[in-house]
């Protein structure tokens, strides 16, 4: 039987604009080609199409490759549906619709359908069962009957029951699985709805010839509803004979609340079959099942593998937190329902007592601080407060500190320390008191920052520990107040400070760990005393005080006395490591510049530091202990002097005071805050904030730390140096290492005094480094000048080359910038025919500059001198000065007759040899270059010729207007040493030739 759609349904069908999956959409109504669609009925296969305004329609069918055949006969213009009830069960056919207008025909695309082998039965099962995944959307589980199915509209059909509505495609071609797009699927519950992707599994479906839903049995999985990844399922039954599977787990989510660490809390969950068919349970798991979350071993689940309709079972999950804080997991029941699983979200919060954090005990020289982290919550609960436990002499005392809103650390300040004191802290939260922290002793302080508070009470000096916590000095009835300027001694065991009452006074006071000495007044003044600086050798303190309104720098002994004015129009003194030089701001220069001056009266300028920064009066200036850097305040920054001046980050206000703390710089600002600046390759950076609270009364600061004090040393040392140092500020077990920077010798262990040998002339830096048992360490520096050059000495007299005198007067002198301590004098001598003998040193370390030397006849003497300066440097031997004493005439041989030997007191050695005849000769074997003839000159005297061997040298005229005995007459100097016979021949006749001796010199 072939049935056409009644005209009354045409309008409804015409509203269908969207197809079902895998079928072509209806075309635009103006299109002359219709679009066909098939649907199952209980009697056969239905074909529907959209009206295209044709005058008539017909349906054609094709089976098994046969030709197309008309099966519907002519259908009216208003007909839009036709049912083929002749197609056999299980047969497949293709259909197409032909629209005819006048003589023209338009044919739709073919659509194919297979008639089900089983005709769906119509039953009384009506249900929409929504199984929502908990916590993923606004959807909730809901099962409702009395399902209604709407007529097709806009290509869709809506099933509704209870508050649930499901919009699906208007026609489904038959049993099977279909993927739906958001344009084809909409899920609504109450006032909320979403379009989503879906997966429809159809077990049975049929429509009536009137296009109404006849029966439906399907399962729908919805994903991505409201943008979530959860999977929600709907069992769809409409006039069905099939039952359905549904499972509920209650509660759907569970919060265990706050559970203490390692304490078990168990919760049961009921699994119930709420459908009409049995459900197989294929697995029960707890995500990340470990100690914290697991199925309760004390209450195993009783769920069977198959859960009958309306039956239930119980699963218990245990929560036992292992750490504080929020926890979560899921319980998953894996089953054969359409969703395949049911998930229960489990949450809980682990709580426990908690330990205090970052407990620290830090000390200053006389006080200490106890600090710990401020927490508002800990152990999973609110913190109520803290107990501070103090232990002393076997007694424990507890002090309560309630929680505070600030996250700033708790800092408990104690201005004095009782030996043996220990501390611990425990945290108290809503659970109870946590463990008491490890007991910490008050450590021995190795450093502190001392700050003048400028407050008018006896505790106006405070110390900051290494983290900047400020600890007042202990109350001291001997203390003078208030204090303004302050500095530390180089060994770190004393402070110098200025009291600022109507009379300004400079004081020193021993301040060591646990000890406050009695203040000692060094000097008082009505003028302000500022910018204190203690010399690195510990002997003097430099300070600034005005003369009228002009800044002046003074020095005073560290033991007291009358100050020495160095200079005026200079300010902000700071010692260099030679302990003899000050860095100052020198206002004698225009504009003012940093300069080094001698730490003596007059303040002679030694050098001007590189850079063009003008440093006005009042700005702090501090040289580092090793003298490498000079830091000064410039507005709200700290700068390092040099050709390229380095600047710190800007601080909160103007820099009021500076102190070096090892390789770091401490800066006090006008706002009263203290900053610790580090250096990286000469660049300044913010290292730490100390004394963070503001206090505009603060005026100065200094760093106290056990230090090496290198005792006074000479301005200039010799090549063998001796550098004494004081190591008494250090604990037993401290080792010391010394080095001379600028020499080639490595660092070596040393004791005081450190000695160095064989240094060359130049400038050096001696470094004495302390290595303490606690690893803190320290160092001392001393710039020294070494003079390793000896004096330059010379022989002043004798100035002659030969003399008949038996004694020679020697006069010596020398020059050296460090003064002459003594002289050494030596001589060599040679006979008239032999070489020089070994040197003889008749005077050693003599302070005399004139001495007499006995000389023997017939010898040449060569004398030289060297000097030693007051540093012990011995100079080189001077250029030698040579002179000779003649041989007597009796030492000469009579080479010919005609000579007469005579005697007389006026002659050299009381003898003479004479002749008046011509050609008479005397000879003497000699070695020499310089020769002197000793003879008599007179008005009647003749002449004598001189021969060196056979070589004529000269003729000496002995005639002279007056008579002179023992006259030394020089002969021509030989260019090379002559060795042979020297012959004297009378060269006159009838005139007196009187020979008294011969002097020979090798030089």
PDB file of N, CA and C in Angstrom, residues 409-475:
ATOM      1  N   UNK A 409      58.981  39.817  60.060  1.00  0.00           N
ATOM      2  CA  UNK A 409      59.423  38.850  61.059  1.00  0.00           C
ATOM      3  C   UNK A 409      59.185  39.374  62.475  1.00  0.00           C
ATOM      4  N   UNK A 410      58.927  38.439  63.391  1.00  0.00           N
ATOM      5  CA  UNK A 410      58.980  38.778  64.809  1.00  0.00           C
ATOM      6  C   UNK A 410      60.439  38.990  65.185  1.00  0.00           C
ATOM      7  N   UNK A 411      60.728  40.069  65.890  1.00  0.00           N
ATOM      8  CA  UNK A 411      62.082  40.341  66.360  1.00  0.00           C
ATOM      9  C   UNK A 411      61.992  40.747  67.819  1.00  0.00           C
ATOM     10  N   UNK A 412      62.578  39.941  68.669  1.00  0.00           N
ATOM     11  CA  UNK A 412      62.627  40.238  70.103  1.00  0.00           C
ATOM     12  C   UNK A 412      64.023  40.751  70.413  1.00  0.00           C
ATOM     13  N   UNK A 413      64.110  41.928  70.993  1.00  0.00           N
ATOM     14  CA  UNK A 413      65.380  42.596  71.233  1.00  0.00           C
ATOM     15  C   UNK A 413      65.718  42.536  72.713  1.00  0.00           C
ATOM     16  N   UNK A 414      66.936  42.129  73.012  1.00  0.00           N
ATOM     17  CA  UNK A 414      67.443  42.131  74.383  1.00  0.00           C
ATOM     18  C   UNK A 414      68.759  42.904  74.389  1.00  0.00           C
ATOM     19  N   UNK A 415      68.850  43.936  75.216  1.00  0.00           N
ATOM     20  CA  UNK A 415      70.020  44.811  75.202  1.00  0.00           C
ATOM     21  C   UNK A 415      71.203  44.242  75.966  1.00  0.00           C
ATOM     22  N   UNK A 416      71.024  43.160  76.677  1.00  0.00           N
ATOM     23  CA  UNK A 416      72.135  42.520  77.376  1.00  0.00           C
ATOM     24  C   UNK A 416      71.979  41.016  77.247  1.00  0.00           C
ATOM     25  N   UNK A 417      73.083  40.324  77.437  1.00  0.00           N
ATOM     26  CA  UNK A 417      73.098  38.870  77.268  1.00  0.00           C
ATOM     27  C   UNK A 417      73.673  38.222  78.511  1.00  0.00           C
ATOM     28  N   UNK A 418      72.905  37.272  79.057  1.00  0.00           N
ATOM     29  CA  UNK A 418      73.411  36.487  80.175  1.00  0.00           C
ATOM     30  C   UNK A 418      74.091  35.247  79.601  1.00  0.00           C
ATOM     31  N   UNK A 419      75.324  34.998  79.983  1.00  0.00           N
ATOM     32  CA  UNK A 419      76.048  33.844  79.424  1.00  0.00           C
ATOM     33  C   UNK A 419      75.260  32.551  79.605  1.00  0.00           C
ATOM     34  N   UNK A 420      75.265  31.739  78.568  1.00  0.00           N
ATOM     35  CA  UNK A 420      74.586  30.454  78.623  1.00  0.00           C
ATOM     36  C   UNK A 420      73.139  30.482  78.191  1.00  0.00           C
ATOM     37  N   UNK A 421      72.636  31.642  77.782  1.00  0.00           N
ATOM     38  CA  UNK A 421      71.231  31.747  77.388  1.00  0.00           C
ATOM     39  C   UNK A 421      70.991  31.049  76.052  1.00  0.00           C
ATOM     40  N   UNK A 422      69.866  30.307  75.983  1.00  0.00           N
ATOM     41  CA  UNK A 422      69.453  29.654  74.750  1.00  0.00           C
ATOM     42  C   UNK A 422      67.982  29.965  74.503  1.00  0.00           C
ATOM     43  N   UNK A 423      67.573  29.886  73.236  1.00  0.00           N
ATOM     44  CA  UNK A 423      66.193  30.180  72.878  1.00  0.00           C
ATOM     45  C   UNK A 423      65.649  29.116  71.924  1.00  0.00           C
ATOM     46  N   UNK A 424      64.323  28.979  71.967  1.00  0.00           N
ATOM     47  CA  UNK A 424      63.594  28.153  71.003  1.00  0.00           C
ATOM     48  C   UNK A 424      62.213  28.768  70.849  1.00  0.00           C
ATOM     49  N   UNK A 425      61.520  28.446  69.761  1.00  0.00           N
ATOM     50  CA  UNK A 425      60.199  29.007  69.474  1.00  0.00           C
ATOM     51  C   UNK A 425      59.270  27.878  69.072  1.00  0.00           C
ATOM     52  N   UNK A 426      58.027  27.943  69.546  1.00  0.00           N
ATOM     53  CA  UNK A 426      56.988  27.005  69.109  1.00  0.00           C
ATOM     54  C   UNK A 426      55.791  27.795  68.605  1.00  0.00           C
ATOM     55  N   UNK A 427      55.148  27.259  67.569  1.00  0.00           N
ATOM     56  CA  UNK A 427      53.987  27.898  66.941  1.00  0.00           C
ATOM     57  C   UNK A 427      52.716  27.250  67.484  1.00  0.00           C
ATOM     58  N   UNK A 428      51.726  28.063  67.732  1.00  0.00           N
ATOM     59  CA  UNK A 428      50.434  27.570  68.217  1.00  0.00           C
ATOM     60  C   UNK A 428      49.370  27.941  67.186  1.00  0.00           C
ATOM     61  N   UNK A 429      48.678  26.902  66.650  1.00  0.00           N
ATOM     62  CA  UNK A 429      47.562  27.157  65.740  1.00  0.00           C
ATOM     63  C   UNK A 429      46.282  26.553  66.307  1.00  0.00           C
ATOM     64  N   UNK A 430      45.243  26.483  65.507  1.00  0.00           N
ATOM     65  CA  UNK A 430      43.958  25.994  66.004  1.00  0.00           C
ATOM     66  C   UNK A 430      44.008  24.534  66.419  1.00  0.00           C
ATOM     67  N   UNK A 431      44.999  23.801  65.908  1.00  0.00           N
ATOM     68  CA  UNK A 431      45.130  22.400  66.304  1.00  0.00           C
ATOM     69  C   UNK A 431      45.812  22.286  67.651  1.00  0.00           C
ATOM     70  N   UNK A 432      46.789  23.129  67.899  1.00  0.00           N
ATOM     71  CA  UNK A 432      47.514  23.091  69.165  1.00  0.00           C
ATOM     72  C   UNK A 432      48.910  23.631  69.000  1.00  0.00           C
ATOM     73  N   UNK A 433      49.770  23.372  69.984  1.00  0.00           N
ATOM     74  CA  UNK A 433      51.143  23.843  69.965  1.00  0.00           C
ATOM     75  C   UNK A 433      52.012  22.867  69.193  1.00  0.00           C
ATOM     76  N   UNK A 434      52.773  23.396  68.282  1.00  0.00           N
ATOM     77  CA  UNK A 434      53.656  22.584  67.478  1.00  0.00           C
ATOM     78  C   UNK A 434      54.949  22.270  68.205  1.00  0.00           C
ATOM     79  N   UNK A 435      55.862  21.615  67.524  1.00  0.00           N
ATOM     80  CA  UNK A 435      57.132  21.248  68.153  1.00  0.00           C
ATOM     81  C   UNK A 435      57.964  22.469  68.491  1.00  0.00           C
ATOM     82  N   UNK A 436      58.703  22.343  69.542  1.00  0.00           N
ATOM     83  CA  UNK A 436      59.617  23.411  69.941  1.00  0.00           C
ATOM     84  C   UNK A 436      60.858  23.319  69.061  1.00  0.00           C
ATOM     85  N   UNK A 437      61.258  24.436  68.509  1.00  0.00           N
ATOM     86  CA  UNK A 437      62.409  24.439  67.609  1.00  0.00           C
ATOM     87  C   UNK A 437      63.683  24.062  68.355  1.00  0.00           C
ATOM     88  N   UNK A 438      64.711  23.791  67.600  1.00  0.00           N
ATOM     89  CA  UNK A 438      66.012  23.467  68.188  1.00  0.00           C
ATOM     90  C   UNK A 438      66.491  24.632  69.048  1.00  0.00           C
ATOM     91  N   UNK A 439      67.003  24.297  70.199  1.00  0.00           N
ATOM     92  CA  UNK A 439      67.506  25.354  71.088  1.00  0.00           C
ATOM     93  C   UNK A 439      68.753  25.974  70.484  1.00  0.00           C
ATOM     94  N   UNK A 440      68.753  27.296  70.413  1.00  0.00           N
ATOM     95  CA  UNK A 440      69.856  28.030  69.817  1.00  0.00           C
ATOM     96  C   UNK A 440      70.537  28.886  70.881  1.00  0.00           C
ATOM     97  N   UNK A 441      71.840  28.740  71.046  1.00  0.00           N
ATOM     98  CA  UNK A 441      72.540  29.613  71.988  1.00  0.00           C
ATOM     99  C   UNK A 441      72.722  31.002  71.395  1.00  0.00           C
ATOM    100  N   UNK A 442      72.945  31.960  72.262  1.00  0.00           N
ATOM    101  CA  UNK A 442      73.292  33.301  71.788  1.00  0.00           C
ATOM    102  C   UNK A 442      74.741  33.258  71.333  1.00  0.00           C
ATOM    103  N   UNK A 443      75.001  33.462  70.053  1.00  0.00           N
ATOM    104  CA  UNK A 443      76.381  33.316  69.574  1.00  0.00           C
ATOM    105  C   UNK A 443      77.254  34.490  70.010  1.00  0.00           C
ATOM    106  N   UNK A 444      78.530  34.261  69.955  1.00  0.00           N
ATOM    107  CA  UNK A 444      79.479  35.344  70.217  1.00  0.00           C
ATOM    108  C   UNK A 444      79.487  36.267  69.010  1.00  0.00           C
ATOM    109  N   UNK A 445      79.318  37.539  69.270  1.00  0.00           N
ATOM    110  CA  UNK A 445      79.260  38.505  68.170  1.00  0.00           C
ATOM    111  C   UNK A 445      80.639  38.672  67.559  1.00  0.00           C
ATOM    112  N   UNK A 446      80.667  38.719  66.247  1.00  0.00           N
ATOM    113  CA  UNK A 446      81.926  38.979  65.557  1.00  0.00           C
ATOM    114  C   UNK A 446      81.902  40.345  64.875  1.00  0.00           C
ATOM    115  N   UNK A 447      80.752  40.980  64.840  1.00  0.00           N
ATOM    116  CA  UNK A 447      80.677  42.308  64.254  1.00  0.00           C
ATOM    117  C   UNK A 447      79.392  42.980  64.700  1.00  0.00           C
ATOM    118  N   UNK A 448      79.372  44.290  64.584  1.00  0.00           N
ATOM    119  CA  UNK A 448      78.150  45.043  64.803  1.00  0.00           C
ATOM    120  C   UNK A 448      78.292  46.413  64.156  1.00  0.00           C
ATOM    121  N   UNK A 449      77.153  46.977  63.795  1.00  0.00           N
ATOM    122  CA  UNK A 449      77.103  48.340  63.290  1.00  0.00           C
ATOM    123  C   UNK A 449      76.642  49.230  64.439  1.00  0.00           C
ATOM    124  N   UNK A 450      77.463  50.192  64.796  1.00  0.00           N
ATOM    125  CA  UNK A 450      77.131  51.087  65.906  1.00  0.00           C
ATOM    126  C   UNK A 450      76.579  52.383  65.328  1.00  0.00           C
ATOM    127  N   UNK A 451      75.429  52.799  65.850  1.00  0.00           N
ATOM    128  CA  UNK A 451      74.741  53.977  65.325  1.00  0.00           C
ATOM    129  C   UNK A 451      74.485  54.932  66.482  1.00  0.00           C
ATOM    130  N   UNK A 452      74.733  56.217  66.253  1.00  0.00           N
ATOM    131  CA  UNK A 452      74.378  57.211  67.260  1.00  0.00           C
ATOM    132  C   UNK A 452      72.922  57.608  67.039  1.00  0.00           C
ATOM    133  N   UNK A 453      72.112  57.368  68.061  1.00  0.00           N
ATOM    134  CA  UNK A 453      70.691  57.675  67.967  1.00  0.00           C
ATOM    135  C   UNK A 453      70.398  59.163  68.132  1.00  0.00           C
ATOM    136  N   UNK A 454      71.324  59.893  68.823  1.00  0.00           N
ATOM    137  CA  UNK A 454      71.083  61.311  69.052  1.00  0.00           C
ATOM    138  C   UNK A 454      69.950  61.576  70.022  1.00  0.00           C
ATOM    139  N   UNK A 455      69.658  60.586  70.880  1.00  0.00           N
ATOM    140  CA  UNK A 455      68.547  60.742  71.819  1.00  0.00           C
ATOM    141  C   UNK A 455      69.085  61.139  73.192  1.00  0.00           C
ATOM    142  N   UNK A 456      68.382  61.978  73.915  1.00  0.00           N
ATOM    143  CA  UNK A 456      68.893  62.489  75.203  1.00  0.00           C
ATOM    144  C   UNK A 456      68.672  61.510  76.352  1.00  0.00           C
ATOM    145  N   UNK A 457      69.204  60.302  76.234  1.00  0.00           N
ATOM    146  CA  UNK A 457      69.172  59.384  77.367  1.00  0.00           C
ATOM    147  C   UNK A 457      70.458  58.562  77.319  1.00  0.00           C
ATOM    148  N   UNK A 458      70.616  57.681  78.307  1.00  0.00           N
ATOM    149  CA  UNK A 458      71.878  56.968  78.425  1.00  0.00           C
ATOM    150  C   UNK A 458      72.005  55.827  77.439  1.00  0.00           C
ATOM    151  N   UNK A 459      70.965  55.571  76.660  1.00  0.00           N
ATOM    152  CA  UNK A 459      71.019  54.450  75.718  1.00  0.00           C
ATOM    153  C   UNK A 459      70.947  54.973  74.286  1.00  0.00           C
ATOM    154  N   UNK A 460      71.708  56.034  74.042  1.00  0.00           N
ATOM    155  CA  UNK A 460      71.610  56.649  72.722  1.00  0.00           C
ATOM    156  C   UNK A 460      72.586  56.045  71.726  1.00  0.00           C
ATOM    157  N   UNK A 461      73.351  55.032  72.125  1.00  0.00           N
ATOM    158  CA  UNK A 461      74.103  54.236  71.165  1.00  0.00           C
ATOM    159  C   UNK A 461      73.348  52.928  70.963  1.00  0.00           C
ATOM    160  N   UNK A 462      73.185  52.542  69.713  1.00  0.00           N
ATOM    161  CA  UNK A 462      72.550  51.267  69.416  1.00  0.00           C
ATOM    162  C   UNK A 462      73.452  50.501  68.474  1.00  0.00           C
ATOM    163  N   UNK A 463      73.263  49.206  68.446  1.00  0.00           N
ATOM    164  CA  UNK A 463      74.004  48.347  67.534  1.00  0.00           C
ATOM    165  C   UNK A 463      73.017  47.604  66.659  1.00  0.00           C
ATOM    166  N   UNK A 464      73.367  47.430  65.406  1.00  0.00           N
ATOM    167  CA  UNK A 464      72.538  46.656  64.492  1.00  0.00           C
ATOM    168  C   UNK A 464      73.239  45.330  64.225  1.00  0.00           C
ATOM    169  N   UNK A 465      72.466  44.235  64.324  1.00  0.00           N
ATOM    170  CA  UNK A 465      73.062  42.941  64.025  1.00  0.00           C
ATOM    171  C   UNK A 465      73.195  42.776  62.518  1.00  0.00           C
ATOM    172  N   UNK A 466      73.634  41.615  62.080  1.00  0.00           N
ATOM    173  CA  UNK A 466      73.947  41.412  60.662  1.00  0.00           C
ATOM    174  C   UNK A 466      72.719  41.525  59.772  1.00  0.00           C
ATOM    175  N   UNK A 467      71.511  41.432  60.347  1.00  0.00           N
ATOM    176  CA  UNK A 467      70.301  41.580  59.547  1.00  0.00           C
ATOM    177  C   UNK A 467      69.627  42.933  59.783  1.00  0.00           C
ATOM    178  N   UNK A 468      70.324  43.822  60.481  1.00  0.00           N
ATOM    179  CA  UNK A 468      69.817  45.170  60.621  1.00  0.00           C
ATOM    180  C   UNK A 468      68.873  45.389  61.782  1.00  0.00           C
ATOM    181  N   UNK A 469      68.697  44.396  62.646  1.00  0.00           N
ATOM    182  CA  UNK A 469      67.841  44.591  63.804  1.00  0.00           C
ATOM    183  C   UNK A 469      68.586  45.433  64.835  1.00  0.00           C
ATOM    184  N   UNK A 470      67.949  46.488  65.307  1.00  0.00           N
ATOM    185  CA  UNK A 470      68.606  47.465  66.172  1.00  0.00           C
ATOM    186  C   UNK A 470      68.474  47.048  67.625  1.00  0.00           C
ATOM    187  N   UNK A 471      69.619  47.014  68.323  1.00  0.00           N
ATOM    188  CA  UNK A 471      69.663  46.620  69.728  1.00  0.00           C
ATOM    189  C   UNK A 471      70.292  47.763  70.516  1.00  0.00           C
ATOM    190  N   UNK A 472      69.568  48.368  71.465  1.00  0.00           N
ATOM    191  CA  UNK A 472      70.180  49.442  72.270  1.00  0.00           C
ATOM    192  C   UNK A 472      71.335  48.908  73.098  1.00  0.00           C
ATOM    193  N   UNK A 473      72.324  49.772  73.334  1.00  0.00           N
ATOM    194  CA  UNK A 473      73.375  49.411  74.276  1.00  0.00           C
ATOM    195  C   UNK A 473      72.747  49.237  75.668  1.00  0.00           C
ATOM    196  N   UNK A 474      73.353  48.409  76.502  1.00  0.00           N
ATOM    197  CA  UNK A 474      72.816  48.277  77.867  1.00  0.00           C
ATOM    198  C   UNK A 474      72.852  49.609  78.603  1.00  0.00           C
ATOM    199  N   UNK A 475      71.907  49.771  79.519  1.00  0.00           N
ATOM    200  CA  UNK A 475      71.910  50.977  80.346  1.00  0.00           C
ATOM    201  C   UNK A 475      73.230  51.069  81.096  1.00  0.00           C
TER     202      UNK A 475
END
